[in-house]
Amino acid sequence: KAGVTQTPRYLIKTRGQQVTLSCSPISGHRSVSWYQQTPGQGLQFLFEYFSETQRNKGNFPGRFSGRQFSNSRSEMNVSTLELGDSALYLCASSLSWRAPLHFGNGTRLTVT
Amino acid sequence: TQLLEQSPQFLSIQEGENLTVYCNSSSVFSSLQWYRQEPGEGPVLLVTVVTGGEVKKLKRLTFQFGDARKDSSLHITAAQPGDTGLYLCAGVSNNDMRFGAGTRLTVKP
């Protein structure tokens, strides 16, 4: 069974640009969650989608948004990038909310 | 503010030593999950504990859930270099799932 796939692995953007990250969950998993990981803040929950609906949202500004498609694939968008958005963005899929998470290897975003 | 406090934050030991890392909270959780994350990879689930006082063993790793379901510990016996990584705990409640900041373990050969 293929794991969670995130693309791209690395991204370098400049302040003010926008970026879209992609996540393909494990087949059969309908819940997809996104996390931001930084050395100082650890893993911070961004949002969770289930069957194309956002069910839960973390405490991030509106510049961070996401969506889920009918095949459960998910995208995350960050607009008007700031230096502080530099982080590892992790996607995780699961059978249901709060079930054990299966993480992808992340997208490393660097904002210069 | 982290609802889950993990300690120590960093730990560097020699191969063969034993160690314990802790995950503490003032909140009660319905379950608690432990993950290990290696450099360049996403976290991988090690175990889920559900019942207060529960002890689970995974080879040389022993996980315990506190009686009040507010805290947990991970004990590693005879650590190996392959145990090196970031150990994360995640507390699950009815409407939330929060991660601790992690314990970064380095096991030197």
mmCIF file of C-alpha atoms in Angstrom:
data_model
loop_
_atom_site.group_PDB
_atom_site.id
_atom_site.type_symbol
_atom_site.label_atom_id
_atom_site.label_comp_id
_atom_site.label_asym_id
_atom_site.label_seq_id
_atom_site.Cartn_x
_atom_site.Cartn_y
_atom_site.Cartn_z
ATOM 1 C CA LYS A 1 0.000 0.000 0.000
ATOM 2 C CA ALA A 2 1.490 3.340 -1.028
ATOM 3 C CA GLY A 3 2.093 5.833 1.762
ATOM 4 C CA VAL A 4 1.205 9.486 1.940
ATOM 5 C CA THR A 5 2.850 11.430 -0.861
ATOM 6 C CA GLN A 6 3.652 15.114 -0.633
ATOM 7 C CA THR A 7 4.918 17.297 -3.455
ATOM 8 C CA PRO A 8 7.137 19.093 -3.864
ATOM 9 C CA ARG A 9 9.746 18.074 -1.285
ATOM 10 C CA TYR A 10 11.457 21.459 -1.302
ATOM 11 C CA LEU A 11 10.353 24.964 -2.208
ATOM 12 C CA ILE A 12 12.064 28.323 -2.087
ATOM 13 C CA LYS A 13 9.859 31.394 -2.390
ATOM 14 C CA THR A 14 10.227 35.084 -1.721
ATOM 15 C CA ARG A 15 8.157 37.224 0.590
ATOM 16 C CA GLY A 16 4.800 38.214 -0.824
ATOM 17 C CA GLN A 17 4.495 35.233 -3.156
ATOM 18 C CA GLN A 18 1.972 32.475 -2.759
ATOM 19 C CA VAL A 19 2.523 28.727 -2.712
ATOM 20 C CA THR A 20 0.462 25.556 -3.165
ATOM 21 C CA LEU A 21 1.428 22.254 -1.616
ATOM 22 C CA SER A 22 -0.063 18.917 -2.576
ATOM 23 C CA CYS A 23 -0.846 15.764 -0.626
ATOM 24 C CA SER A 24 -2.055 12.350 -1.784
ATOM 25 C CA PRO A 25 -3.357 10.260 1.132
ATOM 26 C CA ILE A 26 -3.241 6.519 1.612
ATOM 27 C CA SER A 27 -5.887 4.826 -0.479
ATOM 28 C CA GLY A 28 -9.111 4.554 1.501
ATOM 29 C CA HIS A 29 -8.227 7.320 3.962
ATOM 30 C CA ARG A 30 -10.760 10.116 3.814
ATOM 31 C CA SER A 31 -9.326 12.351 6.521
ATOM 32 C CA VAL A 32 -6.383 14.578 5.631
ATOM 33 C CA SER A 33 -4.725 16.898 8.140
ATOM 34 C CA TRP A 34 -2.029 19.501 7.654
ATOM 35 C CA TYR A 35 0.636 20.508 10.184
ATOM 36 C CA GLN A 36 3.361 23.107 10.309
ATOM 37 C CA GLN A 37 6.577 22.024 12.005
ATOM 38 C CA THR A 38 9.222 24.488 13.175
ATOM 39 C CA PRO A 39 12.064 24.038 15.678
ATOM 40 C CA GLY A 40 10.586 26.615 18.032
ATOM 41 C CA GLN A 41 6.886 25.715 17.929
ATOM 42 C CA GLY A 42 6.920 22.013 17.191
ATOM 43 C CA LEU A 43 3.978 20.508 15.317
ATOM 44 C CA GLN A 44 1.146 22.984 14.933
ATOM 45 C CA PHE A 45 -2.224 21.872 13.566
ATOM 46 C CA LEU A 46 -3.417 23.808 10.513
ATOM 47 C CA PHE A 47 -6.642 22.117 9.412
ATOM 48 C CA GLU A 48 -8.328 18.825 8.729
ATOM 49 C CA TYR A 49 -10.527 17.790 5.830
ATOM 50 C CA PHE A 50 -12.922 14.902 5.561
ATOM 51 C CA SER A 51 -14.927 14.143 2.431
ATOM 52 C CA GLU A 52 -14.071 17.542 0.926
ATOM 53 C CA THR A 53 -15.247 19.453 4.018
ATOM 54 C CA GLN A 54 -13.026 21.314 6.450
ATOM 55 C CA ARG A 55 -13.973 19.902 9.846
ATOM 56 C CA ASN A 56 -11.356 21.444 12.099
ATOM 57 C CA LYS A 57 -9.074 24.439 11.898
ATOM 58 C CA GLY A 58 -6.084 25.489 13.932
ATOM 59 C CA ASN A 59 -5.110 28.970 14.997
ATOM 60 C CA PHE A 60 -3.500 30.233 11.805
ATOM 61 C CA PRO A 61 -4.263 33.413 9.820
ATOM 62 C CA GLY A 62 -6.553 33.361 6.813
ATOM 63 C CA ARG A 63 -3.515 33.385 4.502
ATOM 64 C CA PHE A 64 -3.421 29.642 5.113
ATOM 65 C CA SER A 65 -6.146 27.750 3.298
ATOM 66 C CA GLY A 66 -6.756 24.315 1.969
ATOM 67 C CA ARG A 67 -9.117 22.111 0.089
ATOM 68 C CA GLN A 68 -9.812 18.470 -0.536
ATOM 69 C CA PHE A 69 -10.902 16.895 -3.768
ATOM 70 C CA SER A 70 -13.357 14.064 -4.357
ATOM 71 C CA ASN A 71 -10.478 11.554 -4.612
ATOM 72 C CA SER A 72 -9.329 12.693 -1.101
ATOM 73 C CA ARG A 73 -6.222 14.404 -2.442
ATOM 74 C CA SER A 74 -5.633 17.696 -0.682
ATOM 75 C CA GLU A 75 -3.894 20.969 -1.372
ATOM 76 C CA MET A 76 -2.741 23.676 0.985
ATOM 77 C CA ASN A 77 -2.232 27.262 -0.105
ATOM 78 C CA VAL A 78 -0.345 30.030 1.628
ATOM 79 C CA SER A 79 -0.735 33.527 0.228
ATOM 80 C CA THR A 80 1.392 36.622 0.818
ATOM 81 C CA LEU A 81 4.267 34.600 2.220
ATOM 82 C CA GLU A 82 6.173 35.888 5.234
ATOM 83 C CA LEU A 83 9.640 34.933 6.466
ATOM 84 C CA GLY A 84 8.022 33.224 9.462
ATOM 85 C CA ASP A 85 6.208 30.813 7.177
ATOM 86 C CA SER A 86 9.471 28.974 6.581
ATOM 87 C CA ALA A 87 8.825 25.501 7.959
ATOM 88 C CA LEU A 88 8.291 21.856 7.217
ATOM 89 C CA TYR A 89 4.676 21.326 6.186
ATOM 90 C CA LEU A 90 3.412 17.851 6.928
ATOM 91 C CA CYS A 91 0.328 16.175 5.609
ATOM 92 C CA ALA A 92 -1.192 13.191 7.376
ATOM 93 C CA SER A 93 -4.034 10.903 6.445
ATOM 94 C CA SER A 94 -6.150 8.677 8.622
ATOM 95 C CA LEU A 95 -9.308 6.631 8.512
ATOM 96 C CA SER A 96 -11.078 9.151 10.737
ATOM 97 C CA TRP A 97 -10.482 12.230 12.866
ATOM 98 C CA ARG A 98 -8.208 11.498 15.833
ATOM 99 C CA ALA A 99 -7.321 8.018 14.533
ATOM 100 C CA PRO A 100 -3.579 7.346 14.288
ATOM 101 C CA LEU A 101 -2.008 9.511 11.631
ATOM 102 C CA HIS A 102 0.070 8.408 8.672
ATOM 103 C CA PHE A 103 2.406 11.234 7.728
ATOM 104 C CA GLY A 104 4.066 12.102 4.471
ATOM 105 C CA ASN A 105 7.700 13.198 4.426
ATOM 106 C CA GLY A 106 6.720 16.830 4.185
ATOM 107 C CA THR A 107 7.419 19.855 2.046
ATOM 108 C CA ARG A 108 10.273 22.031 3.243
ATOM 109 C CA LEU A 109 9.326 25.633 2.483
ATOM 110 C CA THR A 110 11.919 28.379 2.699
ATOM 111 C CA VAL A 111 10.809 31.991 2.374
ATOM 112 C CA THR A 112 13.548 34.515 1.598
ATOM 113 C CA THR B 1 1.400 27.416 24.534
ATOM 114 C CA GLN B 2 1.926 23.667 24.514
ATOM 115 C CA LEU B 3 -0.807 21.716 26.256
ATOM 116 C CA LEU B 4 1.539 18.754 26.292
ATOM 117 C CA GLU B 5 4.924 19.197 27.905
ATOM 118 C CA GLN B 6 7.639 16.785 26.880
ATOM 119 C CA SER B 7 10.855 16.348 28.795
ATOM 120 C CA PRO B 8 13.677 16.374 28.397
ATOM 121 C CA GLN B 9 13.808 18.494 25.275
ATOM 122 C CA PHE B 10 17.178 17.020 24.261
ATOM 123 C CA LEU B 11 18.880 13.809 25.311
ATOM 124 C CA SER B 12 22.257 12.474 24.199
ATOM 125 C CA ILE B 13 23.359 9.083 25.480
ATOM 126 C CA GLN B 14 25.747 6.240 24.695
ATOM 127 C CA GLU B 15 24.661 3.018 23.067
ATOM 128 C CA GLY B 16 23.488 0.508 25.654
ATOM 129 C CA GLU B 17 22.155 3.028 28.165
ATOM 130 C CA ASN B 18 18.556 3.160 29.344
ATOM 131 C CA LEU B 19 16.400 6.276 29.195
ATOM 132 C CA THR B 20 12.941 7.575 29.947
ATOM 133 C CA VAL B 21 11.139 10.482 28.317
ATOM 134 C CA TYR B 22 7.985 12.062 29.641
ATOM 135 C CA CYS B 23 4.821 13.587 28.273
ATOM 136 C CA ASN B 24 2.766 15.586 30.796
ATOM 137 C CA SER B 25 -0.430 17.595 30.719
ATOM 138 C CA SER B 26 -3.068 19.026 33.002
ATOM 139 C CA SER B 27 -5.726 17.775 30.570
ATOM 140 C CA VAL B 28 -7.311 14.352 30.484
ATOM 141 C CA PHE B 29 -7.035 12.494 27.191
ATOM 142 C CA SER B 30 -9.108 9.685 25.753
ATOM 143 C CA SER B 31 -5.933 8.272 24.242
ATOM 144 C CA LEU B 32 -2.320 9.161 23.677
ATOM 145 C CA GLN B 33 -0.149 8.383 20.701
ATOM 146 C CA TRP B 34 3.648 8.227 20.447
ATOM 147 C CA TYR B 35 5.480 8.920 17.195
ATOM 148 C CA ARG B 36 9.130 8.857 16.143
ATOM 149 C CA GLN B 37 10.430 11.182 13.465
ATOM 150 C CA GLU B 38 13.771 10.674 11.745
ATOM 151 C CA PRO B 39 15.570 13.443 9.853
ATOM 152 C CA GLY B 40 14.021 14.168 6.488
ATOM 153 C CA GLU B 41 10.943 12.078 7.173
ATOM 154 C CA GLY B 42 7.504 12.476 8.658
ATOM 155 C CA PRO B 43 6.572 11.099 12.087
ATOM 156 C CA VAL B 44 5.762 7.396 12.285
ATOM 157 C CA LEU B 45 3.294 6.017 14.805
ATOM 158 C CA LEU B 46 4.856 3.781 17.465
ATOM 159 C CA VAL B 47 1.934 3.060 19.759
ATOM 160 C CA THR B 48 -1.463 4.215 20.990
ATOM 161 C CA VAL B 49 -2.398 3.889 24.671
ATOM 162 C CA VAL B 50 -6.014 4.156 25.681
ATOM 163 C CA THR B 51 -6.618 2.876 29.207
ATOM 164 C CA GLY B 52 -5.342 4.602 32.361
ATOM 165 C CA GLY B 53 -2.398 2.635 33.744
ATOM 166 C CA GLU B 54 -1.922 0.760 30.478
ATOM 167 C CA VAL B 55 1.559 -0.511 29.657
ATOM 168 C CA LYS B 56 2.560 -1.480 26.125
ATOM 169 C CA LYS B 57 5.832 -2.953 24.994
ATOM 170 C CA LEU B 58 7.389 -2.703 21.567
ATOM 171 C CA LYS B 59 10.662 -4.671 21.666
ATOM 172 C CA ARG B 60 12.981 -2.503 23.818
ATOM 173 C CA LEU B 61 10.430 0.325 24.137
ATOM 174 C CA THR B 62 7.937 0.412 27.023
ATOM 175 C CA PHE B 63 5.072 2.898 26.982
ATOM 176 C CA GLN B 64 2.920 3.718 29.986
ATOM 177 C CA PHE B 65 -0.246 5.777 30.222
ATOM 178 C CA GLY B 66 -0.820 7.472 33.578
ATOM 179 C CA ASP B 67 -3.661 6.285 35.784
ATOM 180 C CA ALA B 68 -5.442 9.627 35.367
ATOM 181 C CA ARG B 69 -4.798 9.650 31.602
ATOM 182 C CA LYS B 70 -2.971 12.984 31.846
ATOM 183 C CA ASP B 71 0.572 11.813 31.284
ATOM 184 C CA SER B 72 2.669 9.138 29.657
ATOM 185 C CA SER B 73 6.215 7.881 29.613
ATOM 186 C CA LEU B 74 8.426 6.085 27.137
ATOM 187 C CA HIS B 75 11.268 3.947 28.455
ATOM 188 C CA ILE B 76 13.962 2.590 26.146
ATOM 189 C CA THR B 77 16.183 -0.238 27.337
ATOM 190 C CA ALA B 78 19.687 -0.659 25.941
ATOM 191 C CA ALA B 79 19.361 2.168 23.432
ATOM 192 C CA GLN B 80 20.738 1.663 19.939
ATOM 193 C CA PRO B 81 21.907 4.272 17.376
ATOM 194 C CA GLY B 82 18.827 3.348 15.358
ATOM 195 C CA ASP B 83 16.677 4.771 18.161
ATOM 196 C CA THR B 84 17.949 8.254 17.310
ATOM 197 C CA GLY B 85 15.151 10.612 16.385
ATOM 198 C CA LEU B 86 12.499 13.033 17.587
ATOM 199 C CA TYR B 87 9.929 11.401 19.854
ATOM 200 C CA LEU B 88 6.539 13.086 19.824
ATOM 201 C CA CYS B 89 3.517 12.447 21.969
ATOM 202 C CA ALA B 90 0.021 13.420 20.870
ATOM 203 C CA GLY B 91 -2.937 13.662 23.217
ATOM 204 C CA VAL B 92 -6.386 12.957 21.830
ATOM 205 C CA SER B 93 -9.569 14.319 23.384
ATOM 206 C CA ASN B 94 -13.130 14.483 22.136
ATOM 207 C CA ASN B 95 -12.605 17.492 19.956
ATOM 208 C CA ASP B 96 -8.874 17.992 19.764
ATOM 209 C CA MET B 97 -5.548 16.349 19.066
ATOM 210 C CA ARG B 98 -2.400 18.134 20.258
ATOM 211 C CA PHE B 99 1.261 17.322 19.864
ATOM 212 C CA GLY B 100 4.025 17.961 22.338
ATOM 213 C CA ALA B 101 7.201 19.715 21.155
ATOM 214 C CA GLY B 102 9.114 16.442 21.273
ATOM 215 C CA THR B 103 12.239 14.945 22.787
ATOM 216 C CA ARG B 104 15.219 14.842 20.451
ATOM 217 C CA LEU B 105 17.201 11.702 21.252
ATOM 218 C CA THR B 106 20.730 11.014 20.021
ATOM 219 C CA VAL B 107 22.281 7.628 20.704
ATOM 220 C CA LYS B 108 26.030 7.569 20.109
ATOM 221 C CA PRO B 109 27.739 4.324 19.066
#
